[in-house]
XYZ file of C-alpha atoms in Angstrom:
690
model
C -1.357 -43.416 -30.047
C -2.835 -40.098 -31.108
C -5.485 -40.344 -28.375
C -2.814 -41.102 -25.775
C -0.831 -38.082 -26.917
C -3.906 -35.885 -26.662
C -4.661 -37.209 -23.175
C -1.085 -36.555 -22.134
C -1.403 -33.016 -23.400
C -4.674 -32.510 -21.497
C -2.971 -33.721 -18.334
C 0.057 -31.491 -18.722
C -2.036 -28.461 -19.575
C -4.151 -28.928 -16.464
C -1.189 -29.597 -14.193
C -0.618 -26.652 -11.801
C 2.717 -24.966 -11.581
C 5.035 -25.905 -8.769
C 5.372 -23.661 -5.746
C 2.739 -21.116 -4.682
C -0.769 -22.177 -5.619
C 0.204 -25.822 -6.193
C -2.768 -28.155 -5.948
C -5.304 -25.346 -5.507
C -8.078 -24.685 -7.982
C -8.675 -21.227 -9.391
C -11.992 -21.109 -7.498
C -10.252 -21.878 -4.193
C -7.645 -19.193 -4.793
C -10.330 -16.636 -5.695
C -12.306 -17.459 -2.539
C -9.164 -17.101 -0.421
C -8.319 -13.838 -2.197
C -11.797 -12.468 -1.464
C -11.326 -13.195 2.250
C -7.869 -11.599 2.227
C -9.252 -8.523 0.490
C -12.062 -8.275 3.060
C -9.530 -8.326 5.871
C -7.390 -5.777 4.074
C -10.398 -3.525 3.454
C -11.342 -3.597 7.135
C -7.877 -2.496 8.234
C -7.530 0.138 5.502
C -10.999 1.581 6.163
C -10.336 1.980 9.860
C -7.563 4.450 9.083
C -10.090 6.852 7.493
C -13.628 5.879 8.507
C -13.349 7.405 11.980
C -12.499 10.946 10.798
C -16.060 11.992 9.887
C -17.444 10.405 13.063
C -15.018 12.154 15.444
C -17.092 15.308 16.124
C -20.062 13.137 17.123
C -17.874 10.791 19.179
C -16.324 13.597 21.228
C -19.758 15.180 21.730
C -21.045 11.878 23.100
C -18.018 10.865 25.167
C -16.507 14.298 25.842
C -12.832 15.136 25.542
C -12.267 17.327 22.472
C -8.683 17.764 23.710
C -8.076 14.059 23.189
C -9.821 13.801 19.814
C -6.545 13.211 17.974
C -5.667 10.169 20.086
C -8.579 8.192 18.655
C -6.606 8.201 15.396
C -3.086 8.280 16.834
C -3.559 5.206 19.034
C -4.546 3.115 16.004
C -1.658 4.388 13.872
C 1.000 3.889 16.548
C -0.125 0.367 17.422
C -0.321 -0.797 13.802
C 3.059 0.763 12.989
C 4.824 -0.805 15.962
C 3.317 -4.255 15.366
C 4.028 -4.495 11.632
C 7.598 -5.931 11.798
C 6.498 -8.542 14.342
C 3.541 -9.753 12.284
C 5.731 -10.209 9.221
C 8.463 -12.243 10.915
C 6.122 -14.238 13.163
C 4.151 -15.172 10.053
C 7.340 -16.450 8.411
C 8.239 -18.443 11.486
C 4.937 -19.914 12.701
C 2.744 -19.936 9.606
C 0.783 -17.060 8.122
C -2.675 -18.643 8.164
C -2.809 -18.970 11.955
C -1.312 -15.519 12.414
C -3.795 -13.978 9.980
C -6.680 -15.601 11.855
C -5.249 -14.266 15.117
C -4.990 -10.772 13.608
C -8.658 -10.914 12.553
C -9.721 -12.006 16.050
C -7.695 -9.226 17.709
C -9.069 -6.668 15.252
C -12.678 -7.802 15.805
C -12.240 -7.796 19.587
C -10.891 -4.247 19.392
C -13.772 -3.214 17.118
C -16.422 -4.636 19.466
C -14.848 -2.970 22.492
C -14.563 0.374 20.646
C -18.292 0.199 19.925
C -19.000 -0.432 23.626
C -16.635 2.308 24.931
C -18.165 4.624 27.551
C -15.473 7.302 27.703
C -12.544 8.613 25.664
C -9.975 6.719 27.731
C -11.614 3.399 26.933
C -12.053 4.254 23.260
C -8.385 5.237 22.865
C -7.210 2.033 24.566
C -9.458 -0.152 22.437
C -8.379 1.674 19.270
C -4.796 0.677 20.091
C -5.919 -2.974 20.361
C -7.737 -2.613 17.046
C -4.602 -1.127 15.469
C -2.547 -4.063 16.718
C -4.761 -6.419 14.736
C -5.093 -4.037 11.788
C -1.339 -3.977 11.233
C -1.344 -7.773 10.994
C -4.251 -7.802 8.542
C -2.436 -5.591 6.040
C 1.002 -7.190 6.339
C -0.147 -10.803 6.337
C -2.824 -10.476 3.654
C -0.253 -9.246 1.144
C 2.295 -11.856 2.257
C -0.234 -14.684 1.869
C -0.852 -13.669 -1.749
C 2.789 -14.579 -2.389
C 2.125 -17.996 -0.828
C -0.939 -18.936 -2.874
C -0.338 -17.165 -6.195
C 2.584 -18.001 -8.526
C 4.932 -15.058 -9.209
C 3.828 -14.947 -12.846
C 0.219 -14.204 -11.763
C 0.934 -11.869 -8.880
C 0.773 -8.762 -11.031
C -2.900 -9.449 -11.771
C -3.814 -9.381 -8.110
C -1.755 -6.314 -7.217
C -4.363 -4.213 -9.002
C -7.024 -5.580 -6.633
C -5.000 -4.568 -3.596
C -4.444 -1.124 -5.083
C -8.185 -0.834 -5.667
C -8.858 -1.691 -2.013
C -6.537 1.046 -0.761
C -7.968 3.545 -3.228
C -11.545 2.571 -2.333
C -10.831 2.878 1.392
C -9.614 6.456 0.856
C -12.906 7.301 -0.853
C -15.342 5.136 1.104
C -13.914 5.676 4.601
C -15.132 9.256 5.180
C -18.430 8.539 3.385
C -19.255 5.393 5.354
C -18.305 7.051 8.632
C -20.753 9.862 7.900
C -23.525 7.492 6.788
C -23.316 5.410 9.954
C -23.388 8.492 12.175
C -26.354 10.011 10.327
C -28.515 6.886 10.006
C -27.405 4.649 12.901
C -24.907 5.726 15.591
C -21.166 6.358 15.623
C -20.749 2.975 17.307
C -21.625 1.261 14.001
C -18.385 2.641 12.586
C -16.830 -0.163 14.647
C -19.655 -2.715 14.762
C -19.758 -3.006 10.955
C -16.371 -4.743 11.113
C -17.850 -7.712 12.999
C -20.001 -9.418 10.319
C -17.446 -8.755 7.562
C -14.605 -10.022 9.743
C -16.495 -13.170 10.772
C -17.163 -14.026 7.103
C -13.488 -13.477 6.260
C -12.458 -15.654 9.213
C -14.769 -18.486 8.128
C -13.626 -18.413 4.496
C -9.957 -18.362 5.497
C -10.468 -21.348 7.803
C -12.293 -23.307 5.104
C -10.379 -22.661 1.891
C -6.947 -21.190 2.611
C -4.184 -23.773 2.266
C -0.663 -22.361 2.370
C 2.384 -24.419 1.342
C 4.709 -25.085 4.269
C 7.977 -23.224 3.912
C 8.583 -21.570 7.230
C 11.694 -19.494 7.837
C 13.535 -19.116 11.116
C 14.132 -15.558 12.296
C 15.962 -13.955 15.175
C 13.119 -11.555 15.914
C 14.155 -8.162 17.224
C 11.584 -7.970 20.033
C 13.671 -5.514 22.043
C 14.213 -3.151 19.115
C 10.519 -3.244 18.191
C 9.402 -2.511 21.752
C 11.923 0.297 22.271
C 11.226 2.107 18.973
C 7.490 1.909 19.753
C 8.195 3.404 23.187
C 10.318 6.182 21.639
C 7.543 7.082 19.213
C 4.939 6.996 21.991
C 6.995 9.269 24.255
C 7.563 11.831 21.516
C 3.921 11.784 20.396
C 2.817 12.233 24.029
C 5.125 15.234 24.344
C 3.710 16.698 21.142
C 0.069 16.135 22.079
C 0.085 16.840 25.832
C 2.633 19.651 25.934
C 0.971 23.027 26.397
C -2.480 21.459 26.867
C -2.758 18.862 29.624
C 0.658 19.844 31.039
C 2.768 22.955 30.569
C 5.842 22.668 28.359
C 8.053 23.297 31.381
C 6.248 20.776 33.583
C 8.161 17.806 35.065
C 5.891 15.430 33.165
C 6.694 16.834 29.703
C 10.404 17.226 30.447
C 10.458 13.687 31.847
C 8.765 12.268 28.735
C 11.205 14.121 26.460
C 14.239 12.877 28.420
C 12.838 9.335 28.493
C 12.314 9.451 24.720
C 15.924 10.586 24.162
C 17.317 7.885 26.471
C 15.216 5.201 24.774
C 16.421 6.403 21.378
C 20.018 5.886 22.502
C 19.069 2.424 23.799
C 17.417 1.623 20.454
C 20.587 2.566 18.547
C 22.652 0.312 20.825
C 20.214 -2.580 20.343
C 20.132 -2.232 16.549
C 23.930 -2.296 16.317
C 23.989 -5.771 17.870
C 20.707 -7.233 16.549
C 21.004 -10.159 14.120
C 17.920 -8.980 12.206
C 17.401 -5.331 13.242
C 13.957 -3.849 12.778
C 15.578 -0.728 11.304
C 19.194 -1.362 10.194
C 21.339 1.678 10.977
C 23.395 1.185 7.804
C 20.427 2.511 5.826
C 21.117 5.997 7.138
C 24.489 6.007 5.404
C 22.457 6.519 2.243
C 21.624 10.196 1.860
C 18.730 9.274 -0.414
C 17.147 7.017 2.203
C 17.547 9.650 4.924
C 16.076 12.419 2.759
C 13.153 10.277 1.618
C 12.446 9.258 5.212
C 12.197 12.899 6.314
C 10.065 13.866 3.317
C 7.850 10.806 3.882
C 7.488 11.816 7.543
C 6.186 15.220 6.404
C 3.742 13.633 3.933
C 2.242 11.421 6.640
C 2.240 14.388 9.027
C 0.291 16.644 6.656
C -2.051 14.032 5.193
C -3.445 12.485 8.358
C -3.427 15.767 10.259
C -5.642 17.284 7.580
C -7.878 14.223 7.163
C -8.565 14.200 10.905
C -9.488 17.863 11.379
C -11.094 18.874 8.075
C -14.287 16.854 8.825
C -14.470 18.634 12.192
C -14.177 21.987 10.398
C -16.955 21.027 7.985
C -19.345 19.637 10.590
C -18.824 22.138 13.394
C -18.085 25.357 11.515
C -20.205 24.842 8.396
C -22.873 22.681 9.999
C -22.874 20.003 7.303
C -23.964 16.477 8.170
C -21.348 13.764 8.763
C -22.285 12.160 5.436
C -21.907 15.434 3.523
C -18.589 16.106 5.255
C -17.400 12.834 3.697
C -18.620 14.026 0.301
C -16.771 17.345 0.784
C -13.552 15.367 1.402
C -13.753 13.627 -1.982
C -11.928 16.384 -3.938
C -8.872 15.882 -1.701
C -8.937 12.101 -2.221
C -9.542 12.593 -5.944
C -6.570 14.949 -6.240
C -4.382 12.466 -4.356
C -5.355 9.507 -6.540
C -5.047 11.423 -9.827
C -1.631 12.862 -8.989
C -0.186 9.615 -7.603
C -1.338 7.595 -10.613
C -0.169 10.196 -13.136
C 3.217 10.710 -11.481
C 3.851 6.949 -11.421
C 3.015 6.655 -15.116
C 5.183 9.625 -16.089
C 8.155 8.363 -14.097
C 7.753 4.915 -15.661
C 7.898 6.381 -19.159
C 10.552 9.060 -18.683
C 12.742 7.660 -15.904
C 12.852 11.152 -14.330
C 11.572 11.517 -10.792
C 13.271 14.363 -8.919
C 10.801 16.976 -10.152
C 7.874 15.302 -8.380
C 9.021 15.585 -4.721
C 9.983 19.203 -5.418
C 6.727 20.088 -7.167
C 4.654 18.036 -4.724
C 6.011 19.656 -1.573
C 5.584 23.097 -3.187
C 1.936 22.325 -3.985
C 1.439 20.999 -0.428
C 2.645 24.356 0.918
C 0.197 26.178 -1.353
C -2.560 23.783 -0.264
C -1.837 24.365 3.445
C -1.962 28.133 2.944
C -5.266 27.817 1.094
C -6.694 25.663 3.898
C -5.524 28.253 6.423
C -7.538 30.941 4.608
C -10.821 29.044 4.920
C -13.466 30.620 7.152
C -17.043 29.947 8.207
C -18.118 31.940 5.133
C -16.126 29.976 2.532
C -18.257 28.500 -0.245
C -18.386 24.862 -1.319
C -16.520 25.542 -4.576
C -13.695 27.332 -2.751
C -13.323 24.513 -0.228
C -13.418 21.857 -2.950
C -10.671 23.573 -4.942
C -8.520 24.008 -1.831
C -9.005 20.384 -0.820
C -8.151 19.219 -4.351
C -4.938 21.275 -4.477
C -3.785 19.882 -1.137
C -4.554 16.283 -2.155
C -2.867 16.779 -5.529
C 0.345 17.872 -3.805
C 0.314 14.796 -1.567
C -0.218 12.525 -4.569
C 2.745 13.967 -6.462
C 5.085 12.854 -3.687
C 3.582 9.646 -2.273
C 4.031 7.444 -5.336
C 7.581 8.556 -6.049
C 9.245 8.370 -2.611
C 9.125 4.574 -2.385
C 10.420 4.319 -5.949
C 13.384 6.603 -5.144
C 14.344 4.558 -2.067
C 14.106 1.243 -3.931
C 16.210 2.629 -6.744
C 18.947 3.829 -4.382
C 19.719 0.660 -2.401
C 21.292 -2.674 -3.190
C 19.332 -5.899 -3.386
C 20.297 -7.004 0.127
C 18.704 -3.838 1.598
C 15.688 -3.593 -0.695
C 13.158 -5.056 1.736
C 14.289 -3.245 4.885
C 14.731 0.064 3.014
C 11.154 -0.076 1.705
C 9.868 -0.972 5.157
C 11.981 1.751 6.757
C 10.767 4.485 4.409
C 7.118 3.601 4.949
C 7.747 3.327 8.709
C 8.758 6.989 8.861
C 5.681 7.996 6.872
C 3.549 6.132 9.425
C 5.284 7.784 12.364
C 4.765 11.123 10.602
C 1.042 10.368 10.405
C 0.963 9.722 14.169
C 2.847 12.933 14.881
C 0.693 14.939 12.495
C -2.559 13.953 14.143
C -1.124 14.475 17.643
C 0.519 17.844 16.932
C -2.472 19.140 14.964
C -4.629 18.125 17.929
C -2.391 19.906 20.434
C -2.317 23.104 18.367
C -6.080 22.963 17.877
C -6.747 22.516 21.609
C -4.452 25.436 22.546
C -5.851 27.727 19.865
C -9.453 26.845 20.737
C -8.949 27.554 24.438
C -7.353 30.921 23.624
C -9.898 32.005 21.016
C -12.929 30.771 22.952
C -12.190 33.088 25.851
C -12.122 36.096 23.527
C -15.218 34.918 21.645
C -17.357 34.683 24.808
C -16.150 37.964 26.295
C -19.219 40.173 26.768
C -21.481 37.784 24.836
C -24.781 36.486 26.265
C -25.106 32.819 27.221
C -28.176 30.881 28.439
C -28.664 30.731 32.237
C -26.714 27.885 33.809
C -24.754 27.244 30.622
C -21.170 26.078 31.257
C -18.823 27.722 28.702
C -16.303 24.870 29.205
C -18.834 22.582 27.543
C -18.120 24.300 24.219
C -14.593 22.845 24.153
C -15.672 19.280 24.883
C -19.046 19.062 23.098
C -19.330 20.906 19.755
C -23.066 20.131 19.598
C -23.615 22.471 22.563
C -22.996 25.426 20.215
C -26.594 25.064 18.986
C -27.887 26.186 22.421
C -26.226 29.607 22.184
C -27.913 32.845 21.098
C -27.188 33.787 17.437
C -24.630 36.520 18.247
C -22.717 34.269 20.634
C -22.971 31.294 18.272
C -21.413 33.303 15.434
C -18.477 34.315 17.643
C -17.921 30.743 18.853
C -18.057 29.369 15.285
C -15.461 31.937 14.269
C -13.256 30.764 17.164
C -13.640 27.144 16.059
C -12.893 28.093 12.464
C -9.734 29.988 13.405
C -8.520 27.262 15.783
C -8.816 24.562 13.121
C -7.424 26.520 10.163
C -4.487 27.825 12.216
C -3.106 24.289 12.470
C -2.499 24.335 8.715
C -0.402 27.474 9.030
C 1.777 25.815 11.659
C 2.330 22.918 9.247
C 3.752 25.198 6.514
C 7.314 25.392 7.962
C 7.405 21.579 8.186
C 6.342 21.271 4.541
C 8.891 23.969 3.615
C 11.644 21.841 5.177
C 10.574 18.924 2.980
C 10.604 21.221 -0.067
C 14.201 22.281 0.652
C 15.322 18.689 1.257
C 13.718 17.525 -2.001
C 16.226 19.636 -3.955
C 19.063 17.550 -2.501
C 17.733 14.252 -3.872
C 20.067 12.740 -6.452
C 18.439 11.519 -9.636
C 19.837 8.194 -10.807
C 18.874 6.009 -13.804
C 15.919 3.849 -12.877
C 16.046 0.086 -12.758
C 13.236 -1.311 -14.876
C 11.895 -3.332 -11.967
C 11.214 -0.344 -9.684
C 9.041 1.643 -12.034
C 5.756 0.553 -10.531
C 5.464 1.117 -6.749
C 2.919 -1.060 -5.015
C -0.288 0.693 -3.920
C 0.195 -0.811 -0.455
C 3.462 1.111 -0.231
C 1.971 4.449 -1.235
C -1.596 4.715 0.076
C -1.477 2.856 3.388
C -0.362 4.678 6.508
C 1.244 1.696 8.187
C 4.557 0.336 6.898
C 4.999 -2.724 4.741
C 7.092 -5.677 5.836
C 8.520 -7.690 2.962
C 11.861 -9.272 2.188
C 14.053 -8.205 -0.718
C 13.019 -11.361 -2.571
C 9.335 -10.537 -2.112
C 9.899 -6.989 -3.350
C 11.602 -8.230 -6.519
C 8.866 -10.824 -7.094
C 6.256 -8.084 -6.713
C 8.033 -5.784 -9.145
C 8.802 -8.397 -11.805
C 5.343 -9.931 -11.574
C 4.143 -6.889 -13.506
C 5.388 -8.871 -16.499
C 2.599 -11.338 -15.781
C -0.036 -8.765 -16.664
C -1.337 -8.434 -20.208
C 0.602 -5.176 -20.584
C 3.773 -6.784 -19.291
C 3.548 -9.722 -21.697
C 2.773 -7.549 -24.709
C 6.350 -7.127 -25.884
C 8.025 -9.925 -23.959
C 8.008 -12.478 -26.773
C 9.284 -9.978 -29.318
C 12.179 -9.046 -27.005
C 13.289 -12.588 -26.274
C 12.990 -13.596 -29.948
C 15.197 -10.691 -31.008
C 17.672 -11.301 -28.183
C 17.891 -15.003 -29.100
C 18.751 -14.004 -32.679
C 15.987 -16.131 -34.190
C 14.149 -15.156 -37.353
C 10.760 -16.209 -36.010
C 7.406 -14.645 -35.374
C 6.931 -14.100 -31.631
C 3.970 -16.503 -31.671
C 6.319 -19.281 -32.798
C 8.625 -18.496 -29.858
C 5.605 -18.759 -27.578
C 4.768 -22.181 -29.005
C 8.360 -23.448 -28.691
C 8.549 -22.350 -25.058
C 5.218 -23.974 -24.366
C 6.372 -27.282 -25.876
C 9.605 -26.985 -23.892
C 7.633 -26.543 -20.689
C 5.045 -29.308 -21.132
C 6.967 -31.692 -23.426
C 4.438 -31.436 -26.238
C 1.578 -29.350 -27.572
C -1.489 -30.178 -29.656
C -2.258 -27.243 -32.007
C -5.917 -28.299 -32.298
C -6.430 -28.195 -28.530
C -4.435 -24.984 -28.166
C -6.605 -23.354 -30.834
C -9.675 -24.265 -28.782
C -8.381 -23.485 -25.305
C -5.698 -20.801 -25.518
C -6.462 -17.094 -25.679
C -4.357 -16.865 -28.849
C -6.548 -16.736 -32.007
C -6.776 -20.192 -33.686
C -5.255 -19.090 -36.999
C -2.221 -17.710 -35.130
C -1.726 -21.065 -33.387
C -1.880 -22.952 -36.697
C 0.498 -20.509 -38.409
C 2.962 -20.793 -35.520
C 2.769 -24.583 -35.716
C 3.346 -24.464 -39.486
C 6.358 -22.156 -39.115
C 8.037 -24.294 -36.447
C 7.511 -27.422 -38.568
C 8.769 -25.696 -41.722
C 11.916 -24.583 -39.863
C 12.291 -28.158 -38.523
C 12.111 -26.994 -34.906
C 9.186 -29.349 -34.274
C 7.832 -32.604 -35.674
C 4.451 -34.235 -35.371
C 3.806 -37.332 -33.306
C 0.148 -38.082 -33.823
C -1.856 -35.014 -32.786
C 0.946 -33.315 -30.918
C 4.114 -31.402 -31.731
C 7.415 -32.216 -30.019
C 10.798 -30.511 -30.277
C 13.464 -31.733 -32.654
C 17.125 -31.558 -31.708
C 17.368 -28.314 -33.686
C 14.243 -27.056 -31.933
C 15.762 -27.829 -28.544
C 18.817 -25.760 -29.404
C 16.601 -22.859 -30.524
C 14.506 -23.158 -27.368
C 17.620 -23.109 -25.180
C 18.500 -19.777 -26.792
C 14.964 -18.514 -26.067
C 15.177 -19.632 -22.428
C 18.549 -17.928 -22.024
C 17.187 -14.765 -23.664
C 14.139 -14.858 -21.404
C 16.322 -14.897 -18.295
C 18.451 -12.050 -19.677
C 15.351 -9.889 -20.202
C 14.433 -10.333 -16.535
C 18.022 -9.734 -15.417
C 18.168 -6.484 -17.409
C 15.169 -5.210 -15.464
C 16.985 -5.902 -12.194
C 19.932 -3.699 -13.165
C 22.743 -3.828 -10.625
C 20.673 -5.961 -8.241
C 21.585 -8.861 -10.517
C 25.068 -10.299 -10.179
C 25.739 -12.796 -13.000
C 28.930 -13.978 -11.254
C 26.882 -15.758 -8.599
C 24.734 -18.651 -9.743
C 23.163 -19.437 -6.381
C 20.996 -17.544 -3.921
C 17.349 -16.631 -3.501
C 17.407 -13.985 -6.267
C 18.771 -16.455 -8.835
C 16.223 -19.041 -7.701
C 13.416 -16.486 -8.069
C 14.620 -15.427 -11.506
C 14.777 -19.035 -12.639
C 11.209 -19.703 -11.459
C 9.852 -16.514 -12.996
C 11.652 -17.249 -16.237
C 9.932 -20.610 -16.441
C 6.505 -19.325 -15.428
C 6.189 -16.142 -17.465
C 6.134 -17.828 -20.862
C 4.286 -20.739 -22.438
C 0.973 -20.684 -20.534
C -2.514 -21.328 -21.890
C -3.523 -17.736 -21.266
C -0.441 -16.163 -22.894
C -1.105 -13.966 -25.895
C 2.152 -13.249 -27.749
C 2.439 -9.785 -29.224
C 3.312 -11.424 -32.537
C -0.335 -12.449 -32.959
C -1.135 -8.879 -33.825
C 1.607 -8.619 -36.456
C 0.561 -11.912 -38.085
C -3.038 -10.755 -38.166
C -1.907 -7.576 -39.857
C 0.133 -9.577 -42.389
C -2.894 -11.732 -43.158
C -5.096 -8.675 -43.633
C -2.594 -7.104 -45.978
C-alpha cells in the first residue's frame, strides 16, 4: 500500500499542468523558446544594426538624400503589419504564421544583401519589415501558448534581455560586418540564424489548438498604413526631391488628410477596429500617445544620424562608431530600469515623463553643439544624457496608459500607445533625413565657394558619397567636414520644439493610484519600436505572471496565510495547497525533490499533522475534513490576493468571463509546485537557529 501511494505521488508530481505546455517536456519547451528568441533577436537587431552601416551603404549605392528611407521603410512595414499578424495567428494558428514570418524576413534579408541601388534596398527593407513585425508579435504570443501563466514571468526576463542586447549589439555588429566583411553581411547574417530557427520550430514546437475567430479590420489596417506613408513621404520629400509648394507634395498631403477621414469612418463601423476611437476619449491615452510619438521621433532620428556624424565627420571606423553609441544605450537602459523600479516601489510616476522630456531637450541641445573638434569624452557624456532622458520616459508611458483604462480596453490601449511611438520613429527618421539633406545642400555650396577641388571632380558627389571627401585637398576637406557636421547637428536643434511640446503635455498627465498588476511594463512594450499586439487577457496574464518569479512568490504564502486567518507557518500553507492540488504528498519525496530545505518540509508536515489538517496513509499525507476546510480558506485567500492586484479591472459581481477563468487558472498554478519555496522557510530556519 505504501509503495502504491508513493507511485501515485510520483505520477501526480510528474503530471504536467493543464493548458499551455501540456504534454511537452521542459527540454522541448526550452528548445522552442531558443528558436523563438532567435527569431525575436533577428527582428530586434534589424531595427538598429543598419545604422552604423548606412554611411558605407549610401557610398556604395549612392543616394544620401534617401538614407533615412532604409530605416523608415522597415519601421513603417513592421508597424502596419503588426495588428494583422496578431489576429491572423489567433485565427489560423501561430506556428504556421511564425514560419511564414521567418520565410518573409529571410527573403527580404537575402534581397537586401543583393540590392544594386537605393530603390531596391528600400523596397526589400519594407519586405523585411513585414516579416520582422510578425516575428516579434508571434514569438511573444507563442510563449503564452507553450508556457503556463505561472511560469511566464521567468521567460519575460529573457525577452527583455533580447531587446536590451539588440540595442547594444546592433550598432556594434553593423560596424564589425562593414569593417571586416561588407555591408551586405548586415543582411546575410540573418540567413543561417533564421534557417536554424525555422528548423527547430518545425521540429519541436507543438501549440495547443485553441483558435479564435476574428473579424479582421483589413480596411482599417491598410488605410492607416497609407495615411502614415503619405505623411512620412511629405515629411521626407518636401523641400528636397520636390518643393513644398509642388503639386506632388500638396497632393500627398491632401491624400493623407482624405485617407485619415476615411480611416475614422471605417473604425466607427469596424467590429474589431485596429485603433478604437473611444480610446481618444481618455485624456491620458491621448497625451501618452503624443509623448510616445515624440520619444520614437527623437530616439530613432538620433540613432540613424549619429553614426553618420561619427564616421563622416570624425572619421571613426564603423565598428568604433558602434562603440561610441554605447553611452546612449547605457543611459537608456539604466534610466528605464531605474524608473520602473522606483515607480513600482513608490506608486508615483508623473515626475518621470516631465523629467525625461526635460532631459531629452537638454540632450538635443548638447548634441546640437557637437562639432568636428568635439572630444570623445564630450560626445560620450552628451550621448549618455540624451539616452538617459529617453529611458526616463519609455518605461513609464506604457504603465500610465495601462493604469488609466478599463480591462476591456487594456490590450488595444497598450497596442495603440506603442503604435504611436512606432509611427513617431518613422517620422523622426524621415524628418531628420529631410532636414539633413536640405542643410547639407545649403552648407555644401558655401563650403566649396572659392575652395580648390581636384580636376574633373564633381562636387555633387560629396552629397551622395561621403567617402569622396578623402579625395579633396586639406583646406577643402576641412570646410566640407564642417558643412557635414553642421548639417547633421542642426537636425537636433529642429527637434527641440517637438520635445518641448512633449514636456508641456507631460504636466497635464493625471497621477492615479497604481494597480499592483501594472507595475512592471514588459520590455517588449518599452524597447521595441514596433507596436505590440496582445489581448486584455494576455496583458493581465503577463502582468500577474510576475508572481511566478522567485521574487513574486517570496511573500505570497505569508499573505494568503494571513488573509485566510490561519495560525500557520507559510510553509505549512504551501504543503496544504500542494496536497489539495495533487491529492496527496509524500514528505520524504518532497524533501528530496522540492527546492524547499528538507527540514522545512518535515516541520511543515509535523505542524499540519499536529493541527489535524492532515493524516498519514502509508508514506503520504492526505487532507482531513478539517484540513479541507482550512485549504478552502487558503484557496479563497489566494484568489483574493490576485484580485487585489487587478484593482478595478476585477469585478467580483461577475463570476464568468475570460478574466475570471484566467484568475482561477493562475490561482491554481501559482501555489503548490515542486519548485515553490515558501517565504516561511526562512522564518523557520531563523527560529531553529535561535
